[in-house]
DNA sequence: TTCTACCAGA
């Protein structure tokens, strides 16, 4: 037993996470070991429970590998006298799922079969989930098919696996086959449709779930349905969800739902409702995401002053902005024509908050400078973006600005740059040829068109969802 | 003490 304690002590030393829990378990282990030095075998049932807890903590941590190491060690030491139970295997399988590595999970799977868990619902369901999480859907389906007994969780685990990997039609097939569906099943399939951009189907399923089946949506259901709501700009849906959230108490206990509501109102065109929802949040619950949601709402509504005020109030409450807050502020500056303020925000972000700009910040900046016709500065920044990060979108933004402000010289330089990065996209040729034609340089314009034809670049017709 | 749904904000 002494070697055990040593081993576990080493594990604990190596990691800081779950420290308290592990220390408690460790203390108990030492205690039990001391109590039972004369007959270690009698301590095994209690020890198994503690080992299981330890394995559980490791499997949930950032280094699930440790749970396998511990298991291996215990198996090697006590394999002859200890029989691991369904808890041990559930935790180990969960650990493999968190690791995202199905080869490890496969080994645990084999061991669990050897120990006789081939028809244990919890262990087998954990396996379905593990294979599903790892994207080995064939294997997940196989385990599912061979299970003599399944429960709701088993079905839902398989459905969410197919949703996760983008196969909504198979998920839907399973959903339709399910003898009884609960809120998790409905949420899973609704989430699948939302993620695939099939918003109308997501909304009609949501309606069917609530109206026809009388199933109460959970907070997860609401979080899943929000993107569908604002993509179809359904203000009425926002109000209904808002009311339901208040009545059911979901708004009171899940700040994420209220924050999404603020965001959804803004995206559906009603900043007034968004602000009202935001102002209803108590000071203690209002967090960074709440503030960023309202700021981004103001930004998209062109209300730069309000965005600035909110930013200031947020700072006064001692909440630190992050990269998304700054992106929203840049967006507000861009829409309000406040170029210098925007540049100042970027400086603050880097110097005072130590946040390095990413490609979206740069994109916003170039868009902002480009709108105001400060093309030289925009080009200078575009050239300064590290190559590893830079993309063709940045240059297309600049090209658009060149087109808007009739700067053909820079347009040609930018075009050159775009061709270097990606010489098959027709839209840029069209844009440049339009710039040249707009300036009366028809011969050059024609030349660009010809190059375009020679390269077989085809401009995809523009599509707008709005 | 075991198995299921979440992208809160660009």
mmCIF file with all atom_site columns, C-alpha atoms in Angstrom, chain A residues 94-297:
data_model
loop_
_atom_site.group_PDB
_atom_site.id
_atom_site.type_symbol
_atom_site.label_atom_id
_atom_site.label_alt_id
_atom_site.label_comp_id
_atom_site.label_asym_id
_atom_site.label_entity_id
_atom_site.label_seq_id
_atom_site.pdbx_PDB_ins_code
_atom_site.Cartn_x
_atom_site.Cartn_y
_atom_site.Cartn_z
_atom_site.occupancy
_atom_site.B_iso_or_equiv
_atom_site.pdbx_formal_charge
_atom_site.auth_seq_id
_atom_site.auth_comp_id
_atom_site.auth_asym_id
_atom_site.auth_atom_id
_atom_site.pdbx_PDB_model_num
ATOM 1   C CA . UNK A 1 94  ? -15.118 9.525  -20.452 1.00 0.00 ? 94  UNK A CA 1
ATOM 2   C CA . UNK A 1 95  ? -11.415 10.299 -20.159 1.00 0.00 ? 95  UNK A CA 1
ATOM 3   C CA . UNK A 1 96  ? -10.785 8.815  -23.612 1.00 0.00 ? 96  UNK A CA 1
ATOM 4   C CA . UNK A 1 97  ? -13.646 10.888 -24.978 1.00 0.00 ? 97  UNK A CA 1
ATOM 5   C CA . UNK A 1 98  ? -12.121 14.038 -23.485 1.00 0.00 ? 98  UNK A CA 1
ATOM 6   C CA . UNK A 1 99  ? -8.786  13.048 -24.969 1.00 0.00 ? 99  UNK A CA 1
ATOM 7   C CA . UNK A 1 100 ? -10.448 12.748 -28.368 1.00 0.00 ? 100 UNK A CA 1
ATOM 8   C CA . UNK A 1 101 ? -8.267  9.735  -29.105 1.00 0.00 ? 101 UNK A CA 1
ATOM 9   C CA . UNK A 1 102 ? -10.285 6.668  -29.978 1.00 0.00 ? 102 UNK A CA 1
ATOM 10  C CA . UNK A 1 103 ? -7.317  4.273  -30.004 1.00 0.00 ? 103 UNK A CA 1
ATOM 11  C CA . UNK A 1 104 ? -6.967  4.696  -26.249 1.00 0.00 ? 104 UNK A CA 1
ATOM 12  C CA . UNK A 1 105 ? -10.726 4.355  -25.878 1.00 0.00 ? 105 UNK A CA 1
ATOM 13  C CA . UNK A 1 106 ? -10.644 1.193  -27.959 1.00 0.00 ? 106 UNK A CA 1
ATOM 14  C CA . UNK A 1 107 ? -8.209  -0.369 -25.482 1.00 0.00 ? 107 UNK A CA 1
ATOM 15  C CA . UNK A 1 108 ? -10.457 0.545  -22.568 1.00 0.00 ? 108 UNK A CA 1
ATOM 16  C CA . UNK A 1 109 ? -13.359 -0.861 -24.571 1.00 0.00 ? 109 UNK A CA 1
ATOM 17  C CA . UNK A 1 110 ? -11.557 -4.224 -24.911 1.00 0.00 ? 110 UNK A CA 1
ATOM 18  C CA . UNK A 1 111 ? -10.717 -4.317 -21.210 1.00 0.00 ? 111 UNK A CA 1
ATOM 19  C CA . UNK A 1 112 ? -14.314 -3.558 -20.286 1.00 0.00 ? 112 UNK A CA 1
ATOM 20  C CA . UNK A 1 113 ? -15.477 -6.482 -22.439 1.00 0.00 ? 113 UNK A CA 1
ATOM 21  C CA . UNK A 1 114 ? -12.998 -8.778 -20.710 1.00 0.00 ? 114 UNK A CA 1
ATOM 22  C CA . UNK A 1 115 ? -14.414 -7.701 -17.382 1.00 0.00 ? 115 UNK A CA 1
ATOM 23  C CA . UNK A 1 116 ? -17.934 -8.506 -18.518 1.00 0.00 ? 116 UNK A CA 1
ATOM 24  C CA . UNK A 1 117 ? -19.527 -5.124 -19.186 1.00 0.00 ? 117 UNK A CA 1
ATOM 25  C CA . UNK A 1 118 ? -20.649 -5.904 -22.734 1.00 0.00 ? 118 UNK A CA 1
ATOM 26  C CA . UNK A 1 119 ? -24.288 -5.276 -21.887 1.00 0.00 ? 119 UNK A CA 1
ATOM 27  C CA . UNK A 1 120 ? -23.953 -2.689 -19.146 1.00 0.00 ? 120 UNK A CA 1
ATOM 28  C CA . UNK A 1 121 ? -26.037 0.312  -20.210 1.00 0.00 ? 121 UNK A CA 1
ATOM 29  C CA . UNK A 1 122 ? -23.865 2.992  -18.595 1.00 0.00 ? 122 UNK A CA 1
ATOM 30  C CA . UNK A 1 123 ? -20.572 1.575  -19.838 1.00 0.00 ? 123 UNK A CA 1
ATOM 31  C CA . UNK A 1 124 ? -21.883 0.938  -23.339 1.00 0.00 ? 124 UNK A CA 1
ATOM 32  C CA . UNK A 1 125 ? -23.504 4.365  -23.527 1.00 0.00 ? 125 UNK A CA 1
ATOM 33  C CA . UNK A 1 126 ? -20.220 5.918  -22.479 1.00 0.00 ? 126 UNK A CA 1
ATOM 34  C CA . UNK A 1 127 ? -18.618 3.994  -25.355 1.00 0.00 ? 127 UNK A CA 1
ATOM 35  C CA . UNK A 1 128 ? -21.194 5.244  -27.866 1.00 0.00 ? 128 UNK A CA 1
ATOM 36  C CA . UNK A 1 129 ? -20.443 8.762  -26.672 1.00 0.00 ? 129 UNK A CA 1
ATOM 37  C CA . UNK A 1 130 ? -16.673 8.229  -26.770 1.00 0.00 ? 130 UNK A CA 1
ATOM 38  C CA . UNK A 1 131 ? -16.608 6.913  -30.339 1.00 0.00 ? 131 UNK A CA 1
ATOM 39  C CA . UNK A 1 132 ? -19.010 9.658  -31.336 1.00 0.00 ? 132 UNK A CA 1
ATOM 40  C CA . UNK A 1 133 ? -16.899 12.399 -29.758 1.00 0.00 ? 133 UNK A CA 1
ATOM 41  C CA . UNK A 1 134 ? -13.838 11.042 -31.553 1.00 0.00 ? 134 UNK A CA 1
ATOM 42  C CA . UNK A 1 135 ? -15.670 11.042 -34.875 1.00 0.00 ? 135 UNK A CA 1
ATOM 43  C CA . UNK A 1 136 ? -15.596 7.258  -35.306 1.00 0.00 ? 136 UNK A CA 1
ATOM 44  C CA . UNK A 1 137 ? -19.292 7.176  -36.076 1.00 0.00 ? 137 UNK A CA 1
ATOM 45  C CA . UNK A 1 138 ? -19.333 3.687  -37.582 1.00 0.00 ? 138 UNK A CA 1
ATOM 46  C CA . UNK A 1 139 ? -17.983 2.273  -34.375 1.00 0.00 ? 139 UNK A CA 1
ATOM 47  C CA . UNK A 1 140 ? -20.428 4.333  -32.288 1.00 0.00 ? 140 UNK A CA 1
ATOM 48  C CA . UNK A 1 141 ? -23.326 2.977  -34.333 1.00 0.00 ? 141 UNK A CA 1
ATOM 49  C CA . UNK A 1 142 ? -21.964 -0.559 -34.027 1.00 0.00 ? 142 UNK A CA 1
ATOM 50  C CA . UNK A 1 143 ? -21.818 -0.407 -30.230 1.00 0.00 ? 143 UNK A CA 1
ATOM 51  C CA . UNK A 1 144 ? -25.309 1.125  -30.232 1.00 0.00 ? 144 UNK A CA 1
ATOM 52  C CA . UNK A 1 145 ? -26.719 -1.597 -32.496 1.00 0.00 ? 145 UNK A CA 1
ATOM 53  C CA . UNK A 1 146 ? -25.281 -4.384 -30.373 1.00 0.00 ? 146 UNK A CA 1
ATOM 54  C CA . UNK A 1 147 ? -26.654 -3.057 -27.124 1.00 0.00 ? 147 UNK A CA 1
ATOM 55  C CA . UNK A 1 148 ? -29.440 -5.269 -25.776 1.00 0.00 ? 148 UNK A CA 1
ATOM 56  C CA . UNK A 1 149 ? -30.829 -2.452 -23.634 1.00 0.00 ? 149 UNK A CA 1
ATOM 57  C CA . UNK A 1 150 ? -30.742 1.265  -24.426 1.00 0.00 ? 150 UNK A CA 1
ATOM 58  C CA . UNK A 1 151 ? -32.022 4.286  -22.609 1.00 0.00 ? 151 UNK A CA 1
ATOM 59  C CA . UNK A 1 152 ? -32.693 7.929  -23.491 1.00 0.00 ? 152 UNK A CA 1
ATOM 60  C CA . UNK A 1 153 ? -29.102 8.838  -22.866 1.00 0.00 ? 153 UNK A CA 1
ATOM 61  C CA . UNK A 1 154 ? -27.873 6.184  -25.303 1.00 0.00 ? 154 UNK A CA 1
ATOM 62  C CA . UNK A 1 155 ? -30.072 7.495  -28.114 1.00 0.00 ? 155 UNK A CA 1
ATOM 63  C CA . UNK A 1 156 ? -29.179 11.100 -27.397 1.00 0.00 ? 156 UNK A CA 1
ATOM 64  C CA . UNK A 1 157 ? -25.473 10.337 -27.285 1.00 0.00 ? 157 UNK A CA 1
ATOM 65  C CA . UNK A 1 158 ? -25.634 8.829  -30.768 1.00 0.00 ? 158 UNK A CA 1
ATOM 66  C CA . UNK A 1 159 ? -27.824 11.615 -32.152 1.00 0.00 ? 159 UNK A CA 1
ATOM 67  C CA . UNK A 1 160 ? -25.519 14.336 -30.854 1.00 0.00 ? 160 UNK A CA 1
ATOM 68  C CA . UNK A 1 161 ? -22.530 12.523 -32.301 1.00 0.00 ? 161 UNK A CA 1
ATOM 69  C CA . UNK A 1 162 ? -23.969 12.694 -35.788 1.00 0.00 ? 162 UNK A CA 1
ATOM 70  C CA . UNK A 1 163 ? -24.959 16.322 -35.212 1.00 0.00 ? 163 UNK A CA 1
ATOM 71  C CA . UNK A 1 164 ? -21.476 17.134 -34.009 1.00 0.00 ? 164 UNK A CA 1
ATOM 72  C CA . UNK A 1 165 ? -19.906 15.807 -37.188 1.00 0.00 ? 165 UNK A CA 1
ATOM 73  C CA . UNK A 1 166 ? -22.391 17.545 -39.430 1.00 0.00 ? 166 UNK A CA 1
ATOM 74  C CA . UNK A 1 167 ? -24.605 14.622 -40.482 1.00 0.00 ? 167 UNK A CA 1
ATOM 75  C CA . UNK A 1 168 ? -28.022 15.992 -39.562 1.00 0.00 ? 168 UNK A CA 1
ATOM 76  C CA . UNK A 1 169 ? -29.906 13.652 -41.857 1.00 0.00 ? 169 UNK A CA 1
ATOM 77  C CA . UNK A 1 170 ? -28.670 10.523 -40.066 1.00 0.00 ? 170 UNK A CA 1
ATOM 78  C CA . UNK A 1 171 ? -29.288 12.269 -36.757 1.00 0.00 ? 171 UNK A CA 1
ATOM 79  C CA . UNK A 1 172 ? -32.812 13.092 -37.900 1.00 0.00 ? 172 UNK A CA 1
ATOM 80  C CA . UNK A 1 173 ? -33.365 9.476  -38.965 1.00 0.00 ? 173 UNK A CA 1
ATOM 81  C CA . UNK A 1 174 ? -32.416 8.278  -35.494 1.00 0.00 ? 174 UNK A CA 1
ATOM 82  C CA . UNK A 1 175 ? -34.512 10.996 -33.910 1.00 0.00 ? 175 UNK A CA 1
ATOM 83  C CA . UNK A 1 176 ? -37.558 9.829  -35.866 1.00 0.00 ? 176 UNK A CA 1
ATOM 84  C CA . UNK A 1 177 ? -36.898 6.221  -34.859 1.00 0.00 ? 177 UNK A CA 1
ATOM 85  C CA . UNK A 1 178 ? -36.640 7.070  -31.186 1.00 0.00 ? 178 UNK A CA 1
ATOM 86  C CA . UNK A 1 179 ? -39.541 5.551  -29.284 1.00 0.00 ? 179 UNK A CA 1
ATOM 87  C CA . UNK A 1 180 ? -39.731 8.451  -26.857 1.00 0.00 ? 180 UNK A CA 1
ATOM 88  C CA . UNK A 1 181 ? -37.988 11.791 -27.181 1.00 0.00 ? 181 UNK A CA 1
ATOM 89  C CA . UNK A 1 182 ? -37.040 14.112 -24.366 1.00 0.00 ? 182 UNK A CA 1
ATOM 90  C CA . UNK A 1 183 ? -35.863 17.720 -24.335 1.00 0.00 ? 183 UNK A CA 1
ATOM 91  C CA . UNK A 1 184 ? -32.245 16.686 -24.945 1.00 0.00 ? 184 UNK A CA 1
ATOM 92  C CA . UNK A 1 185 ? -33.205 14.798 -28.108 1.00 0.00 ? 185 UNK A CA 1
ATOM 93  C CA . UNK A 1 186 ? -35.185 17.770 -29.434 1.00 0.00 ? 186 UNK A CA 1
ATOM 94  C CA . UNK A 1 187 ? -32.434 20.204 -28.525 1.00 0.00 ? 187 UNK A CA 1
ATOM 95  C CA . UNK A 1 188 ? -29.827 18.059 -30.226 1.00 0.00 ? 188 UNK A CA 1
ATOM 96  C CA . UNK A 1 189 ? -31.654 17.963 -33.524 1.00 0.00 ? 189 UNK A CA 1
ATOM 97  C CA . UNK A 1 190 ? -32.598 21.655 -33.384 1.00 0.00 ? 190 UNK A CA 1
ATOM 98  C CA . UNK A 1 191 ? -28.955 22.484 -32.731 1.00 0.00 ? 191 UNK A CA 1
ATOM 99  C CA . UNK A 1 192 ? -28.008 20.369 -35.745 1.00 0.00 ? 192 UNK A CA 1
ATOM 100 C CA . UNK A 1 193 ? -30.263 22.351 -38.056 1.00 0.00 ? 193 UNK A CA 1
ATOM 101 C CA . UNK A 1 194 ? -29.053 25.677 -36.651 1.00 0.00 ? 194 UNK A CA 1
ATOM 102 C CA . UNK A 1 195 ? -25.435 24.716 -37.138 1.00 0.00 ? 195 UNK A CA 1
ATOM 103 C CA . UNK A 1 196 ? -26.054 23.712 -40.735 1.00 0.00 ? 196 UNK A CA 1
ATOM 104 C CA . UNK A 1 197 ? -27.739 27.045 -41.382 1.00 0.00 ? 197 UNK A CA 1
ATOM 105 C CA . UNK A 1 198 ? -31.140 25.395 -41.833 1.00 0.00 ? 198 UNK A CA 1
ATOM 106 C CA . UNK A 1 199 ? -32.860 28.016 -39.703 1.00 0.00 ? 199 UNK A CA 1
ATOM 107 C CA . UNK A 1 200 ? -36.434 27.530 -40.856 1.00 0.00 ? 200 UNK A CA 1
ATOM 108 C CA . UNK A 1 201 ? -36.299 23.842 -40.037 1.00 0.00 ? 201 UNK A CA 1
ATOM 109 C CA . UNK A 1 202 ? -34.778 24.602 -36.639 1.00 0.00 ? 202 UNK A CA 1
ATOM 110 C CA . UNK A 1 203 ? -37.566 27.068 -35.882 1.00 0.00 ? 203 UNK A CA 1
ATOM 111 C CA . UNK A 1 204 ? -40.373 24.827 -37.028 1.00 0.00 ? 204 UNK A CA 1
ATOM 112 C CA . UNK A 1 205 ? -39.003 21.932 -34.961 1.00 0.00 ? 205 UNK A CA 1
ATOM 113 C CA . UNK A 1 206 ? -38.781 24.238 -31.980 1.00 0.00 ? 206 UNK A CA 1
ATOM 114 C CA . UNK A 1 207 ? -42.392 25.186 -32.481 1.00 0.00 ? 207 UNK A CA 1
ATOM 115 C CA . UNK A 1 208 ? -43.420 21.556 -32.856 1.00 0.00 ? 208 UNK A CA 1
ATOM 116 C CA . UNK A 1 209 ? -41.587 20.642 -29.669 1.00 0.00 ? 209 UNK A CA 1
ATOM 117 C CA . UNK A 1 210 ? -43.262 23.384 -27.644 1.00 0.00 ? 210 UNK A CA 1
ATOM 118 C CA . UNK A 1 211 ? -46.726 23.568 -29.192 1.00 0.00 ? 211 UNK A CA 1
ATOM 119 C CA . UNK A 1 212 ? -47.451 20.024 -30.348 1.00 0.00 ? 212 UNK A CA 1
ATOM 120 C CA . UNK A 1 213 ? -45.438 17.963 -27.878 1.00 0.00 ? 213 UNK A CA 1
ATOM 121 C CA . UNK A 1 214 ? -45.720 20.321 -24.956 1.00 0.00 ? 214 UNK A CA 1
ATOM 122 C CA . UNK A 1 215 ? -42.062 19.870 -24.011 1.00 0.00 ? 215 UNK A CA 1
ATOM 123 C CA . UNK A 1 216 ? -40.499 22.730 -22.059 1.00 0.00 ? 216 UNK A CA 1
ATOM 124 C CA . UNK A 1 217 ? -37.316 24.102 -23.633 1.00 0.00 ? 217 UNK A CA 1
ATOM 125 C CA . UNK A 1 218 ? -34.258 24.134 -21.402 1.00 0.00 ? 218 UNK A CA 1
ATOM 126 C CA . UNK A 1 219 ? -31.624 26.871 -21.297 1.00 0.00 ? 219 UNK A CA 1
ATOM 127 C CA . UNK A 1 220 ? -29.575 24.808 -23.751 1.00 0.00 ? 220 UNK A CA 1
ATOM 128 C CA . UNK A 1 221 ? -32.512 24.687 -26.158 1.00 0.00 ? 221 UNK A CA 1
ATOM 129 C CA . UNK A 1 222 ? -32.791 28.468 -26.014 1.00 0.00 ? 222 UNK A CA 1
ATOM 130 C CA . UNK A 1 223 ? -29.068 28.946 -26.597 1.00 0.00 ? 223 UNK A CA 1
ATOM 131 C CA . UNK A 1 224 ? -29.311 26.623 -29.590 1.00 0.00 ? 224 UNK A CA 1
ATOM 132 C CA . UNK A 1 225 ? -32.294 28.379 -31.168 1.00 0.00 ? 225 UNK A CA 1
ATOM 133 C CA . UNK A 1 226 ? -30.969 31.960 -30.916 1.00 0.00 ? 226 UNK A CA 1
ATOM 134 C CA . UNK A 1 227 ? -28.830 31.943 -34.088 1.00 0.00 ? 227 UNK A CA 1
ATOM 135 C CA . UNK A 1 228 ? -31.875 30.722 -36.049 1.00 0.00 ? 228 UNK A CA 1
ATOM 136 C CA . UNK A 1 229 ? -33.975 33.544 -34.606 1.00 0.00 ? 229 UNK A CA 1
ATOM 137 C CA . UNK A 1 230 ? -31.634 36.355 -35.520 1.00 0.00 ? 230 UNK A CA 1
ATOM 138 C CA . UNK A 1 231 ? -30.755 34.882 -38.865 1.00 0.00 ? 231 UNK A CA 1
ATOM 139 C CA . UNK A 1 232 ? -34.385 35.085 -39.925 1.00 0.00 ? 232 UNK A CA 1
ATOM 140 C CA . UNK A 1 233 ? -34.750 38.441 -38.109 1.00 0.00 ? 233 UNK A CA 1
ATOM 141 C CA . UNK A 1 234 ? -37.719 37.300 -36.042 1.00 0.00 ? 234 UNK A CA 1
ATOM 142 C CA . UNK A 1 235 ? -38.251 40.044 -33.495 1.00 0.00 ? 235 UNK A CA 1
ATOM 143 C CA . UNK A 1 236 ? -41.478 38.399 -32.377 1.00 0.00 ? 236 UNK A CA 1
ATOM 144 C CA . UNK A 1 237 ? -39.516 35.226 -31.566 1.00 0.00 ? 237 UNK A CA 1
ATOM 145 C CA . UNK A 1 238 ? -37.142 37.247 -29.375 1.00 0.00 ? 238 UNK A CA 1
ATOM 146 C CA . UNK A 1 239 ? -40.084 38.610 -27.441 1.00 0.00 ? 239 UNK A CA 1
ATOM 147 C CA . UNK A 1 240 ? -41.612 35.166 -27.002 1.00 0.00 ? 240 UNK A CA 1
ATOM 148 C CA . UNK A 1 241 ? -38.350 33.647 -25.791 1.00 0.00 ? 241 UNK A CA 1
ATOM 149 C CA . UNK A 1 242 ? -37.878 36.648 -23.527 1.00 0.00 ? 242 UNK A CA 1
ATOM 150 C CA . UNK A 1 243 ? -41.293 36.097 -21.959 1.00 0.00 ? 243 UNK A CA 1
ATOM 151 C CA . UNK A 1 244 ? -40.790 32.366 -21.601 1.00 0.00 ? 244 UNK A CA 1
ATOM 152 C CA . UNK A 1 245 ? -37.361 32.907 -20.043 1.00 0.00 ? 245 UNK A CA 1
ATOM 153 C CA . UNK A 1 246 ? -38.850 35.241 -17.458 1.00 0.00 ? 246 UNK A CA 1
ATOM 154 C CA . UNK A 1 247 ? -41.762 32.969 -16.652 1.00 0.00 ? 247 UNK A CA 1
ATOM 155 C CA . UNK A 1 248 ? -39.733 29.766 -16.425 1.00 0.00 ? 248 UNK A CA 1
ATOM 156 C CA . UNK A 1 249 ? -36.970 31.292 -14.361 1.00 0.00 ? 249 UNK A CA 1
ATOM 157 C CA . UNK A 1 250 ? -34.334 30.476 -16.963 1.00 0.00 ? 250 UNK A CA 1
ATOM 158 C CA . UNK A 1 251 ? -33.427 34.150 -17.352 1.00 0.00 ? 251 UNK A CA 1
ATOM 159 C CA . UNK A 1 252 ? -32.957 34.371 -13.614 1.00 0.00 ? 252 UNK A CA 1
ATOM 160 C CA . UNK A 1 253 ? -30.442 31.580 -13.395 1.00 0.00 ? 253 UNK A CA 1
ATOM 161 C CA . UNK A 1 254 ? -28.647 31.592 -16.742 1.00 0.00 ? 254 UNK A CA 1
ATOM 162 C CA . UNK A 1 255 ? -26.987 34.859 -17.680 1.00 0.00 ? 255 UNK A CA 1
ATOM 163 C CA . UNK A 1 256 ? -25.946 33.379 -21.037 1.00 0.00 ? 256 UNK A CA 1
ATOM 164 C CA . UNK A 1 257 ? -29.573 33.306 -22.172 1.00 0.00 ? 257 UNK A CA 1
ATOM 165 C CA . UNK A 1 258 ? -30.120 36.953 -21.220 1.00 0.00 ? 258 UNK A CA 1
ATOM 166 C CA . UNK A 1 259 ? -26.917 37.995 -22.966 1.00 0.00 ? 259 UNK A CA 1
ATOM 167 C CA . UNK A 1 260 ? -27.958 36.144 -26.102 1.00 0.00 ? 260 UNK A CA 1
ATOM 168 C CA . UNK A 1 261 ? -31.297 37.905 -25.876 1.00 0.00 ? 261 UNK A CA 1
ATOM 169 C CA . UNK A 1 262 ? -29.616 41.323 -25.873 1.00 0.00 ? 262 UNK A CA 1
ATOM 170 C CA . UNK A 1 263 ? -27.598 40.253 -28.882 1.00 0.00 ? 263 UNK A CA 1
ATOM 171 C CA . UNK A 1 264 ? -30.599 38.776 -30.700 1.00 0.00 ? 264 UNK A CA 1
ATOM 172 C CA . UNK A 1 265 ? -32.766 41.878 -30.200 1.00 0.00 ? 265 UNK A CA 1
ATOM 173 C CA . UNK A 1 266 ? -30.007 44.033 -31.673 1.00 0.00 ? 266 UNK A CA 1
ATOM 174 C CA . UNK A 1 267 ? -29.560 41.694 -34.613 1.00 0.00 ? 267 UNK A CA 1
ATOM 175 C CA . UNK A 1 268 ? -33.302 41.596 -35.231 1.00 0.00 ? 268 UNK A CA 1
ATOM 176 C CA . UNK A 1 269 ? -33.312 45.364 -35.528 1.00 0.00 ? 269 UNK A CA 1
ATOM 177 C CA . UNK A 1 270 ? -34.654 46.481 -32.161 1.00 0.00 ? 270 UNK A CA 1
ATOM 178 C CA . UNK A 1 271 ? -31.908 48.098 -30.171 1.00 0.00 ? 271 UNK A CA 1
ATOM 179 C CA . UNK A 1 272 ? -34.545 49.516 -27.820 1.00 0.00 ? 272 UNK A CA 1
ATOM 180 C CA . UNK A 1 273 ? -35.589 46.021 -26.743 1.00 0.00 ? 273 UNK A CA 1
ATOM 181 C CA . UNK A 1 274 ? -31.938 44.994 -26.522 1.00 0.00 ? 274 UNK A CA 1
ATOM 182 C CA . UNK A 1 275 ? -31.117 47.899 -24.242 1.00 0.00 ? 275 UNK A CA 1
ATOM 183 C CA . UNK A 1 276 ? -34.151 47.191 -22.091 1.00 0.00 ? 276 UNK A CA 1
ATOM 184 C CA . UNK A 1 277 ? -33.134 43.571 -21.674 1.00 0.00 ? 277 UNK A CA 1
ATOM 185 C CA . UNK A 1 278 ? -29.611 44.706 -20.885 1.00 0.00 ? 278 UNK A CA 1
ATOM 186 C CA . UNK A 1 279 ? -30.787 47.218 -18.309 1.00 0.00 ? 279 UNK A CA 1
ATOM 187 C CA . UNK A 1 280 ? -32.915 44.579 -16.612 1.00 0.00 ? 280 UNK A CA 1
ATOM 188 C CA . UNK A 1 281 ? -29.788 42.635 -15.720 1.00 0.00 ? 281 UNK A CA 1
ATOM 189 C CA . UNK A 1 282 ? -28.741 43.355 -12.150 1.00 0.00 ? 282 UNK A CA 1
ATOM 190 C CA . UNK A 1 283 ? -25.300 44.834 -11.539 1.00 0.00 ? 283 UNK A CA 1
ATOM 191 C CA . UNK A 1 284 ? -23.972 41.654 -9.937  1.00 0.00 ? 284 UNK A CA 1
ATOM 192 C CA . UNK A 1 285 ? -24.953 39.463 -12.875 1.00 0.00 ? 285 UNK A CA 1
ATOM 193 C CA . UNK A 1 286 ? -23.900 41.790 -15.651 1.00 0.00 ? 286 UNK A CA 1
ATOM 194 C CA . UNK A 1 287 ? -20.642 40.453 -17.031 1.00 0.00 ? 287 UNK A CA 1
ATOM 195 C CA . UNK A 1 288 ? -18.176 41.119 -19.831 1.00 0.00 ? 288 UNK A CA 1
ATOM 196 C CA . UNK A 1 289 ? -20.318 39.320 -22.383 1.00 0.00 ? 289 UNK A CA 1
ATOM 197 C CA . UNK A 1 290 ? -23.377 41.395 -21.414 1.00 0.00 ? 290 UNK A CA 1
ATOM 198 C CA . UNK A 1 291 ? -21.427 44.601 -21.967 1.00 0.00 ? 291 UNK A CA 1
ATOM 199 C CA . UNK A 1 292 ? -19.854 43.390 -25.186 1.00 0.00 ? 292 UNK A CA 1
ATOM 200 C CA . UNK A 1 293 ? -23.250 42.320 -26.505 1.00 0.00 ? 293 UNK A CA 1
ATOM 201 C CA . UNK A 1 294 ? -24.771 45.740 -25.930 1.00 0.00 ? 294 UNK A CA 1
ATOM 202 C CA . UNK A 1 295 ? -21.689 47.493 -27.333 1.00 0.00 ? 295 UNK A CA 1
ATOM 203 C CA . UNK A 1 296 ? -21.701 45.362 -30.466 1.00 0.00 ? 296 UNK A CA 1
ATOM 204 C CA . UNK A 1 297 ? -25.416 46.102 -30.801 1.00 0.00 ? 297 UNK A CA 1
#
